[in-house]
């Protein structure tokens, strides 16, 4: 999409910004470059534009889901994002400002999806199954990321629909098709579903917990905003999302511009490792949760659950942080193979 050759030609040469050799691929292949001459600053604005809109609709999205129902809020949010995705190639060709505007609008539409899904889960999942099923539901976002990135690389490298626009057209069309099924099959609550059995509906309704019959109370904002555990959770969640979205938005540029790693040229066997690891993590953790987890607070486990909650979040965040910090080292160390870069000349410290 971006013409890196033109950018490099217009840039001041530097001896300490990136690896000197493309060690990931030993054969010479024709690389398709984009037509847009956007510098690093402009690319950063484009990547960040989505999140400018995304953060705006988070809290309003939760309130709207409670008032108008989660089905249409979630569905329309995805549909708007899908339609704007289809318009992205045209907007990018028009001007960078149109492209940034489209990205902001996509963020506004996507920002309501997670709050709406919270409301949907609260109405549909029995309390005894809520932890497990919600974990499975939300893991779809990470699995989709792992699957979509290599597919996007392959589409960009192909002649299908013009190359890089195909990534936007294909995934935008998938979103539109998904919305059709969502509109026909999803409902706000078991009470609204016309095809649910009475047995299943009664089971869900009687296992919702106290929140279904409890009177709506005003939110104690003062108590919430002065709660130390609340801010601890907020900081942990911020750190986790910072790491995830940094990898999601910046890692492709890091791999291409610094390591000269071409995501679309690697062999199927190499990419299979990524899929196996990602799938394995979800399967193993899911099995552990099924065997050992419980949504019920055990009489003897109040203190243990508190301690577990204190450690579970930081462990996950520290794991992501440590692995992210290790990424530059993996580009510099010499493991003895001919393709390995030498740390003293291939990746100077300025690249950090």
mmCIF file of C-alpha atoms in Angstrom:
data_model
loop_
_atom_site.group_PDB
_atom_site.id
_atom_site.type_symbol
_atom_site.label_atom_id
_atom_site.label_comp_id
_atom_site.label_asym_id
_atom_site.label_seq_id
_atom_site.Cartn_x
_atom_site.Cartn_y
_atom_site.Cartn_z
ATOM 1 C CA UNK A 1 0.000 0.000 0.000
ATOM 2 C CA UNK A 2 2.831 2.392 0.917
ATOM 3 C CA UNK A 3 5.634 3.029 -1.577
ATOM 4 C CA UNK A 4 8.630 2.309 0.627
ATOM 5 C CA UNK A 5 11.036 2.671 -2.292
ATOM 6 C CA UNK A 6 9.986 6.260 -2.922
ATOM 7 C CA UNK A 7 10.139 7.065 0.778
ATOM 8 C CA UNK A 8 13.618 5.587 1.038
ATOM 9 C CA UNK A 9 14.764 7.607 -1.984
ATOM 10 C CA UNK A 10 13.530 10.818 -0.375
ATOM 11 C CA UNK A 11 15.013 10.052 3.033
ATOM 12 C CA UNK A 12 18.422 10.943 4.387
ATOM 13 C CA UNK A 13 20.650 7.837 4.455
ATOM 14 C CA UNK A 14 21.326 6.506 7.908
ATOM 15 C CA UNK A 15 23.588 3.693 9.018
ATOM 16 C CA UNK A 16 21.844 2.797 12.222
ATOM 17 C CA UNK A 17 18.168 2.422 11.575
ATOM 18 C CA UNK A 18 17.615 -1.079 10.262
ATOM 19 C CA UNK A 19 19.125 -4.422 9.436
ATOM 20 C CA UNK A 20 21.532 -4.248 6.525
ATOM 21 C CA UNK A 21 20.527 -7.470 4.835
ATOM 22 C CA UNK A 22 17.337 -9.330 4.230
ATOM 23 C CA UNK A 23 18.182 -12.519 6.027
ATOM 24 C CA UNK A 24 14.680 -13.994 6.090
ATOM 25 C CA UNK A 25 14.635 -14.799 2.373
ATOM 26 C CA UNK A 26 17.695 -15.945 0.479
ATOM 27 C CA UNK A 27 16.142 -15.800 -2.999
ATOM 28 C CA UNK A 28 15.566 -12.680 -5.043
ATOM 29 C CA UNK A 29 11.905 -12.062 -5.751
ATOM 30 C CA UNK A 30 9.943 -9.208 -7.187
ATOM 31 C CA UNK A 31 8.364 -7.214 -4.391
ATOM 32 C CA UNK A 32 5.146 -5.342 -5.056
ATOM 33 C CA UNK A 33 5.304 -1.854 -3.605
ATOM 34 C CA UNK A 34 2.426 0.517 -2.996
ATOM 35 C CA UNK A 35 1.610 3.812 -4.653
ATOM 36 C CA UNK A 36 1.197 6.040 -1.599
ATOM 37 C CA UNK A 37 4.161 8.135 -0.520
ATOM 38 C CA UNK A 38 3.443 8.556 3.180
ATOM 39 C CA UNK A 39 6.292 9.162 5.605
ATOM 40 C CA UNK A 40 6.569 7.444 8.974
ATOM 41 C CA UNK A 41 4.756 10.260 10.769
ATOM 42 C CA UNK A 42 1.804 10.114 8.389
ATOM 43 C CA UNK A 43 1.671 6.339 8.659
ATOM 44 C CA UNK A 44 1.558 6.663 12.431
ATOM 45 C CA UNK A 45 -1.364 9.097 12.230
ATOM 46 C CA UNK A 46 -3.213 6.710 9.921
ATOM 47 C CA UNK A 47 -2.674 3.731 12.210
ATOM 48 C CA UNK A 48 -3.706 5.724 15.273
ATOM 49 C CA UNK A 49 -6.763 7.310 13.656
ATOM 50 C CA UNK A 50 -8.854 4.199 14.272
ATOM 51 C CA UNK A 51 -8.295 4.449 18.011
ATOM 52 C CA UNK A 52 -9.207 8.147 18.121
ATOM 53 C CA UNK A 53 -12.742 7.091 17.278
ATOM 54 C CA UNK A 54 -12.599 3.799 19.134
ATOM 55 C CA UNK A 55 -12.174 5.321 22.596
ATOM 56 C CA UNK A 56 -15.038 7.801 22.102
ATOM 57 C CA UNK A 57 -17.861 5.243 21.840
ATOM 58 C CA UNK A 58 -16.789 2.846 24.603
ATOM 59 C CA UNK A 59 -18.845 4.228 27.507
ATOM 60 C CA UNK A 60 -21.768 5.467 25.356
ATOM 61 C CA UNK A 61 -21.824 2.036 23.745
ATOM 62 C CA UNK A 62 -22.429 0.355 27.086
ATOM 63 C CA UNK A 63 -25.301 2.663 27.981
ATOM 64 C CA UNK A 64 -26.882 2.327 24.542
ATOM 65 C CA UNK A 65 -26.699 -1.456 24.775
ATOM 66 C CA UNK A 66 -28.657 -1.333 28.031
ATOM 67 C CA UNK A 67 -31.305 0.996 26.617
ATOM 68 C CA UNK A 68 -31.840 -0.053 22.987
ATOM 69 C CA UNK A 69 -30.579 -3.628 23.094
ATOM 70 C CA UNK A 70 -27.239 -5.176 22.249
ATOM 71 C CA UNK A 71 -28.251 -6.991 19.065
ATOM 72 C CA UNK A 72 -28.639 -4.037 16.738
ATOM 73 C CA UNK A 73 -25.968 -1.932 18.412
ATOM 74 C CA UNK A 74 -23.398 -4.688 17.986
ATOM 75 C CA UNK A 75 -24.574 -5.617 14.503
ATOM 76 C CA UNK A 76 -24.728 -2.061 13.179
ATOM 77 C CA UNK A 77 -21.321 -1.320 14.697
ATOM 78 C CA UNK A 78 -19.771 -4.209 12.770
ATOM 79 C CA UNK A 79 -21.744 -3.359 9.614
ATOM 80 C CA UNK A 80 -20.599 0.270 9.655
ATOM 81 C CA UNK A 81 -17.004 -0.867 10.070
ATOM 82 C CA UNK A 82 -17.380 -3.378 7.230
ATOM 83 C CA UNK A 83 -18.883 -0.825 4.843
ATOM 84 C CA UNK A 84 -16.177 1.700 5.658
ATOM 85 C CA UNK A 85 -13.590 -1.022 5.093
ATOM 86 C CA UNK A 86 -14.969 -1.481 1.581
ATOM 87 C CA UNK A 87 -14.616 2.273 1.015
ATOM 88 C CA UNK A 88 -11.058 2.419 2.350
ATOM 89 C CA UNK A 89 -9.190 1.908 -0.971
ATOM 90 C CA UNK A 90 -11.202 4.693 -2.614
ATOM 91 C CA UNK A 91 -10.650 7.011 0.353
ATOM 92 C CA UNK A 92 -6.917 6.303 0.376
ATOM 93 C CA UNK A 93 -6.700 7.057 -3.348
ATOM 94 C CA UNK A 94 -8.617 10.301 -2.891
ATOM 95 C CA UNK A 95 -6.454 11.818 -0.148
ATOM 96 C CA UNK A 96 -4.723 10.997 3.088
ATOM 97 C CA UNK A 97 -7.259 13.155 4.930
ATOM 98 C CA UNK A 98 -10.157 11.116 3.559
ATOM 99 C CA UNK A 99 -8.320 7.959 4.591
ATOM 100 C CA UNK A 100 -7.796 9.246 8.134
ATOM 101 C CA UNK A 101 -11.457 10.274 8.347
ATOM 102 C CA UNK A 102 -12.567 6.802 7.285
ATOM 103 C CA UNK A 103 -10.304 5.271 9.923
ATOM 104 C CA UNK A 104 -11.744 7.493 12.662
ATOM 105 C CA UNK A 105 -15.283 6.582 11.614
ATOM 106 C CA UNK A 106 -14.361 2.896 11.647
ATOM 107 C CA UNK A 107 -13.175 3.322 15.214
ATOM 108 C CA UNK A 108 -16.454 4.980 16.185
ATOM 109 C CA UNK A 109 -18.392 2.019 14.808
ATOM 110 C CA UNK A 110 -16.124 -0.632 16.265
ATOM 111 C CA UNK A 111 -16.013 1.041 19.677
ATOM 112 C CA UNK A 112 -19.536 -0.073 20.597
ATOM 113 C CA UNK A 113 -18.952 -3.759 19.888
ATOM 114 C CA UNK A 114 -17.289 -4.876 23.117
ATOM 115 C CA UNK A 115 -19.701 -2.967 25.404
ATOM 116 C CA UNK A 116 -22.629 -4.396 23.424
ATOM 117 C CA UNK A 117 -21.222 -7.889 23.740
ATOM 118 C CA UNK A 118 -20.931 -7.440 27.519
ATOM 119 C CA UNK A 119 -24.661 -6.698 27.612
ATOM 120 C CA UNK A 120 -25.437 -9.652 25.354
ATOM 121 C CA UNK A 121 -23.439 -12.009 27.554
ATOM 122 C CA UNK A 122 -25.206 -10.766 30.687
ATOM 123 C CA UNK A 123 -28.604 -11.604 29.178
ATOM 124 C CA UNK A 124 -27.802 -14.892 27.503
ATOM 125 C CA UNK A 125 -25.214 -16.781 29.533
ATOM 126 C CA UNK A 126 -26.120 -18.604 32.766
ATOM 127 C CA UNK A 127 -23.957 -17.443 35.649
ATOM 128 C CA UNK A 128 -22.411 -20.890 36.143
ATOM 129 C CA UNK A 129 -21.202 -20.966 32.528
ATOM 130 C CA UNK A 130 -20.479 -17.272 32.025
ATOM 131 C CA UNK A 131 -16.754 -17.291 32.724
ATOM 132 C CA UNK A 132 -15.959 -20.166 30.377
ATOM 133 C CA UNK A 133 -18.255 -19.147 27.532
ATOM 134 C CA UNK A 134 -17.274 -15.482 27.638
ATOM 135 C CA UNK A 135 -13.617 -16.516 27.456
ATOM 136 C CA UNK A 136 -14.356 -18.562 24.348
ATOM 137 C CA UNK A 137 -16.321 -15.684 22.815
ATOM 138 C CA UNK A 138 -13.666 -13.037 23.403
ATOM 139 C CA UNK A 139 -10.822 -15.299 22.278
ATOM 140 C CA UNK A 140 -12.291 -15.055 18.786
ATOM 141 C CA UNK A 141 -10.828 -11.569 18.469
ATOM 142 C CA UNK A 142 -7.271 -12.790 19.022
ATOM 143 C CA UNK A 143 -7.743 -15.867 16.834
ATOM 144 C CA UNK A 144 -9.115 -13.653 14.075
ATOM 145 C CA UNK A 145 -6.044 -11.441 14.303
ATOM 146 C CA UNK A 146 -3.704 -14.409 13.927
ATOM 147 C CA UNK A 147 -5.646 -15.693 10.919
ATOM 148 C CA UNK A 148 -6.232 -12.351 9.192
ATOM 149 C CA UNK A 149 -2.653 -11.060 9.138
ATOM 150 C CA UNK A 150 -1.102 -13.753 6.900
ATOM 151 C CA UNK A 151 -4.228 -13.826 4.724
ATOM 152 C CA UNK A 152 -3.918 -10.069 4.246
ATOM 153 C CA UNK A 153 -0.294 -10.518 3.242
ATOM 154 C CA UNK A 154 -1.214 -13.110 0.643
ATOM 155 C CA UNK A 155 -3.983 -10.909 -0.754
ATOM 156 C CA UNK A 156 -1.653 -7.922 -0.987
ATOM 157 C CA UNK A 157 0.892 -10.002 -2.897
ATOM 158 C CA UNK A 158 -1.684 -11.331 -5.358
ATOM 159 C CA UNK A 159 -3.215 -9.766 -8.447
ATOM 160 C CA UNK A 160 -6.717 -10.369 -7.104
ATOM 161 C CA UNK A 161 -8.756 -7.141 -7.105
ATOM 162 C CA UNK A 162 -5.637 -5.072 -7.577
ATOM 163 C CA UNK A 163 -3.483 -6.494 -4.803
ATOM 164 C CA UNK A 164 -3.604 -4.551 -1.537
ATOM 165 C CA UNK A 165 -7.233 -3.348 -2.024
ATOM 166 C CA UNK A 166 -8.277 -7.006 -1.943
ATOM 167 C CA UNK A 167 -7.523 -7.168 1.787
ATOM 168 C CA UNK A 168 -10.098 -4.441 2.407
ATOM 169 C CA UNK A 169 -12.654 -5.780 -0.056
ATOM 170 C CA UNK A 170 -12.518 -9.375 1.181
ATOM 171 C CA UNK A 171 -12.729 -8.638 4.892
ATOM 172 C CA UNK A 172 -15.284 -5.881 4.341
ATOM 173 C CA UNK A 173 -17.474 -8.296 2.394
ATOM 174 C CA UNK A 174 -17.078 -10.909 5.123
ATOM 175 C CA UNK A 175 -18.354 -8.352 7.628
ATOM 176 C CA UNK A 176 -21.403 -7.550 5.500
ATOM 177 C CA UNK A 177 -22.262 -11.240 5.055
ATOM 178 C CA UNK A 178 -21.799 -11.797 8.785
ATOM 179 C CA UNK A 179 -24.263 -8.990 9.518
ATOM 180 C CA UNK A 180 -26.973 -10.708 7.453
ATOM 181 C CA UNK A 181 -26.682 -13.880 9.533
ATOM 182 C CA UNK A 182 -26.474 -11.865 12.756
ATOM 183 C CA UNK A 183 -29.649 -9.931 11.922
ATOM 184 C CA UNK A 184 -31.547 -13.149 11.189
ATOM 185 C CA UNK A 185 -30.258 -15.365 13.990
ATOM 186 C CA UNK A 186 -29.361 -13.149 16.972
ATOM 187 C CA UNK A 187 -31.776 -11.761 19.575
ATOM 188 C CA UNK A 188 -31.377 -9.434 22.527
ATOM 189 C CA UNK A 189 -32.576 -11.942 25.110
ATOM 190 C CA UNK A 190 -33.989 -15.465 25.420
ATOM 191 C CA UNK A 191 -37.460 -13.970 25.869
ATOM 192 C CA UNK A 192 -37.329 -12.483 22.355
ATOM 193 C CA UNK A 193 -36.057 -15.593 20.595
ATOM 194 C CA UNK A 194 -38.922 -17.265 18.668
ATOM 195 C CA UNK A 195 -37.270 -20.658 18.235
ATOM 196 C CA UNK A 196 -35.744 -21.298 21.641
ATOM 197 C CA UNK A 197 -37.233 -24.193 23.583
ATOM 198 C CA UNK A 198 -39.109 -23.495 26.799
ATOM 199 C CA UNK A 199 -36.705 -25.731 28.680
ATOM 200 C CA UNK A 200 -33.644 -23.801 27.547
ATOM 201 C CA UNK A 201 -35.280 -20.415 28.102
ATOM 202 C CA UNK A 202 -36.331 -21.329 31.649
ATOM 203 C CA UNK A 203 -32.855 -22.685 32.371
ATOM 204 C CA UNK A 204 -31.219 -19.427 31.257
ATOM 205 C CA UNK A 205 -33.716 -17.222 33.091
ATOM 206 C CA UNK A 206 -33.410 -19.122 36.372
ATOM 207 C CA UNK A 207 -29.602 -19.112 36.272
ATOM 208 C CA UNK A 208 -28.988 -15.441 35.588
ATOM 209 C CA UNK A 209 -28.192 -14.497 39.169
ATOM 210 C CA UNK A 210 -29.509 -11.615 41.194
ATOM 211 C CA UNK A 211 -28.775 -8.967 38.576
ATOM 212 C CA UNK A 212 -31.912 -9.819 36.589
ATOM 213 C CA UNK A 213 -34.313 -8.985 39.428
ATOM 214 C CA UNK A 214 -32.302 -6.359 41.237
ATOM 215 C CA UNK A 215 -33.628 -2.806 41.115
ATOM 216 C CA UNK A 216 -31.579 -0.472 38.953
ATOM 217 C CA UNK A 217 -29.467 1.653 41.273
ATOM 218 C CA UNK A 218 -27.480 4.796 40.489
ATOM 219 C CA UNK A 219 -23.808 4.231 39.778
ATOM 220 C CA UNK A 220 -21.680 5.242 42.810
ATOM 221 C CA UNK A 221 -19.140 7.177 40.774
ATOM 222 C CA UNK A 222 -17.340 8.631 43.791
ATOM 223 C CA UNK A 223 -16.788 5.210 45.323
ATOM 224 C CA UNK A 224 -15.707 3.777 41.979
ATOM 225 C CA UNK A 225 -13.232 6.535 41.160
ATOM 226 C CA UNK A 226 -11.667 6.408 44.639
ATOM 227 C CA UNK A 227 -11.350 2.621 44.668
ATOM 228 C CA UNK A 228 -7.745 1.393 44.618
ATOM 229 C CA UNK A 229 -8.654 -2.055 43.175
ATOM 230 C CA UNK A 230 -10.587 -0.306 40.403
ATOM 231 C CA UNK A 231 -7.542 1.709 39.368
ATOM 232 C CA UNK A 232 -5.298 -1.335 39.692
ATOM 233 C CA UNK A 233 -7.564 -3.179 37.278
ATOM 234 C CA UNK A 234 -7.696 -0.137 35.009
ATOM 235 C CA UNK A 235 -3.896 0.122 34.846
ATOM 236 C CA UNK A 236 -3.532 -3.610 34.219
ATOM 237 C CA UNK A 237 -6.111 -3.539 31.445
ATOM 238 C CA UNK A 238 -4.456 -0.453 29.946
ATOM 239 C CA UNK A 239 -1.084 -2.203 29.917
ATOM 240 C CA UNK A 240 -2.491 -5.348 28.334
ATOM 241 C CA UNK A 241 -4.246 -3.400 25.595
ATOM 242 C CA UNK A 242 -1.226 -1.176 25.024
ATOM 243 C CA UNK A 243 0.934 -4.220 24.371
ATOM 244 C CA UNK A 244 -1.642 -5.985 22.210
ATOM 245 C CA UNK A 245 -2.487 -3.020 19.996
ATOM 246 C CA UNK A 246 1.153 -1.972 19.708
ATOM 247 C CA UNK A 247 1.984 -5.407 18.363
ATOM 248 C CA UNK A 248 -1.100 -5.356 16.157
ATOM 249 C CA UNK A 249 -0.358 -1.990 14.531
ATOM 250 C CA UNK A 250 3.425 -1.650 14.682
ATOM 251 C CA UNK A 251 4.745 -5.203 14.401
ATOM 252 C CA UNK A 252 4.089 -5.500 10.630
ATOM 253 C CA UNK A 253 6.049 -2.277 10.028
ATOM 254 C CA UNK A 254 8.788 -3.447 12.379
ATOM 255 C CA UNK A 255 9.090 -6.780 10.590
ATOM 256 C CA UNK A 256 9.182 -5.187 7.140
ATOM 257 C CA UNK A 257 11.203 -2.009 7.659
ATOM 258 C CA UNK A 258 13.638 -3.125 10.360
ATOM 259 C CA UNK A 259 13.981 -6.885 9.946
ATOM 260 C CA UNK A 260 13.146 -6.984 6.208
ATOM 261 C CA UNK A 261 10.821 -9.876 6.919
ATOM 262 C CA UNK A 262 8.156 -10.268 4.233
ATOM 263 C CA UNK A 263 4.994 -11.639 5.801
ATOM 264 C CA UNK A 264 3.634 -12.875 2.471
ATOM 265 C CA UNK A 265 6.728 -14.756 1.286
ATOM 266 C CA UNK A 266 7.282 -17.157 4.115
ATOM 267 C CA UNK A 267 6.470 -20.803 3.604
ATOM 268 C CA UNK A 268 3.298 -22.482 4.788
ATOM 269 C CA UNK A 269 5.345 -24.572 7.211
ATOM 270 C CA UNK A 270 6.734 -21.468 8.900
ATOM 271 C CA UNK A 271 3.336 -19.848 9.270
ATOM 272 C CA UNK A 272 1.860 -23.129 10.483
ATOM 273 C CA UNK A 273 4.012 -22.752 13.585
ATOM 274 C CA UNK A 274 2.271 -19.464 14.380
ATOM 275 C CA UNK A 275 -1.160 -21.041 14.020
ATOM 276 C CA UNK A 276 -0.206 -24.088 16.090
ATOM 277 C CA UNK A 277 1.215 -21.991 18.917
ATOM 278 C CA UNK A 278 -1.764 -19.630 18.965
ATOM 279 C CA UNK A 279 -4.272 -22.472 18.833
ATOM 280 C CA UNK A 280 -2.318 -24.452 21.409
ATOM 281 C CA UNK A 281 -2.335 -21.616 23.930
ATOM 282 C CA UNK A 282 -6.107 -21.260 23.683
ATOM 283 C CA UNK A 283 -6.732 -25.012 23.812
ATOM 284 C CA UNK A 284 -4.434 -25.644 26.778
ATOM 285 C CA UNK A 285 -5.721 -22.703 28.814
ATOM 286 C CA UNK A 286 -9.292 -23.636 27.929
ATOM 287 C CA UNK A 287 -8.797 -27.213 29.095
ATOM 288 C CA UNK A 288 -7.207 -26.022 32.331
ATOM 289 C CA UNK A 289 -10.139 -23.706 32.955
ATOM 290 C CA UNK A 290 -12.690 -26.441 32.243
ATOM 291 C CA UNK A 291 -10.949 -28.855 34.605
ATOM 292 C CA UNK A 292 -10.045 -26.447 37.379
ATOM 293 C CA UNK A 293 -12.143 -23.314 37.016
ATOM 294 C CA UNK A 294 -15.484 -22.430 38.501
ATOM 295 C CA UNK A 295 -17.795 -19.448 38.329
ATOM 296 C CA UNK A 296 -19.019 -20.167 41.856
ATOM 297 C CA UNK A 297 -17.351 -18.541 44.836
ATOM 298 C CA UNK A 298 -16.259 -21.417 47.062
ATOM 299 C CA UNK A 299 -16.809 -21.065 50.846
ATOM 300 C CA UNK A 300 -13.143 -21.695 51.503
ATOM 301 C CA UNK A 301 -11.890 -19.730 48.523
ATOM 302 C CA UNK A 302 -12.618 -16.075 49.255
ATOM 303 C CA UNK A 303 -9.031 -15.227 50.154
ATOM 304 C CA UNK A 304 -7.640 -17.581 47.531
ATOM 305 C CA UNK A 305 -9.747 -16.028 44.787
ATOM 306 C CA UNK A 306 -8.659 -12.559 45.851
ATOM 307 C CA UNK A 307 -5.010 -13.583 45.686
ATOM 308 C CA UNK A 308 -5.588 -15.351 42.387
ATOM 309 C CA UNK A 309 -7.131 -12.222 40.910
ATOM 310 C CA UNK A 310 -4.202 -10.167 42.162
ATOM 311 C CA UNK A 311 -1.703 -12.408 40.386
ATOM 312 C CA UNK A 312 -3.564 -13.480 37.232
ATOM 313 C CA UNK A 313 -3.700 -10.054 35.581
ATOM 314 C CA UNK A 314 -0.087 -9.012 36.284
ATOM 315 C CA UNK A 315 1.247 -12.397 35.172
ATOM 316 C CA UNK A 316 -0.463 -12.073 31.806
ATOM 317 C CA UNK A 317 0.672 -8.478 31.362
ATOM 318 C CA UNK A 318 4.256 -9.188 32.419
ATOM 319 C CA UNK A 319 4.397 -12.111 30.014
ATOM 320 C CA UNK A 320 3.395 -9.915 27.094
ATOM 321 C CA UNK A 321 5.815 -7.188 28.157
ATOM 322 C CA UNK A 322 8.767 -9.549 28.531
ATOM 323 C CA UNK A 323 8.171 -11.170 25.156
ATOM 324 C CA UNK A 324 7.789 -7.767 23.486
ATOM 325 C CA UNK A 325 11.043 -6.570 25.028
ATOM 326 C CA UNK A 326 12.734 -9.736 23.769
ATOM 327 C CA UNK A 327 11.756 -9.045 20.148
ATOM 328 C CA UNK A 328 14.751 -6.775 19.324
ATOM 329 C CA UNK A 329 17.115 -9.353 20.837
ATOM 330 C CA UNK A 330 15.765 -12.025 18.519
ATOM 331 C CA UNK A 331 16.821 -9.839 15.600
ATOM 332 C CA UNK A 332 20.393 -9.474 16.852
ATOM 333 C CA UNK A 333 21.511 -12.777 18.340
ATOM 334 C CA UNK A 334 23.519 -15.248 16.291
ATOM 335 C CA UNK A 335 22.223 -18.805 16.580
ATOM 336 C CA UNK A 336 24.882 -20.229 14.282
ATOM 337 C CA UNK A 337 22.783 -20.445 11.137
ATOM 338 C CA UNK A 338 23.897 -18.702 7.932
ATOM 339 C CA UNK A 339 20.740 -16.581 7.923
ATOM 340 C CA UNK A 340 21.289 -15.159 11.396
ATOM 341 C CA UNK A 341 22.336 -11.496 11.533
ATOM 342 C CA UNK A 342 25.388 -10.500 13.522
ATOM 343 C CA UNK A 343 24.416 -8.401 16.493
ATOM 344 C CA UNK A 344 27.398 -6.077 16.150
ATOM 345 C CA UNK A 345 26.579 -4.835 12.649
ATOM 346 C CA UNK A 346 23.084 -5.921 11.621
ATOM 347 C CA UNK A 347 20.990 -4.246 14.276
ATOM 348 C CA UNK A 348 22.641 -1.325 16.071
ATOM 349 C CA UNK A 349 21.218 -0.028 19.307
ATOM 350 C CA UNK A 350 19.697 2.970 17.521
ATOM 351 C CA UNK A 351 16.967 0.642 16.214
ATOM 352 C CA UNK A 352 15.547 0.349 19.705
#
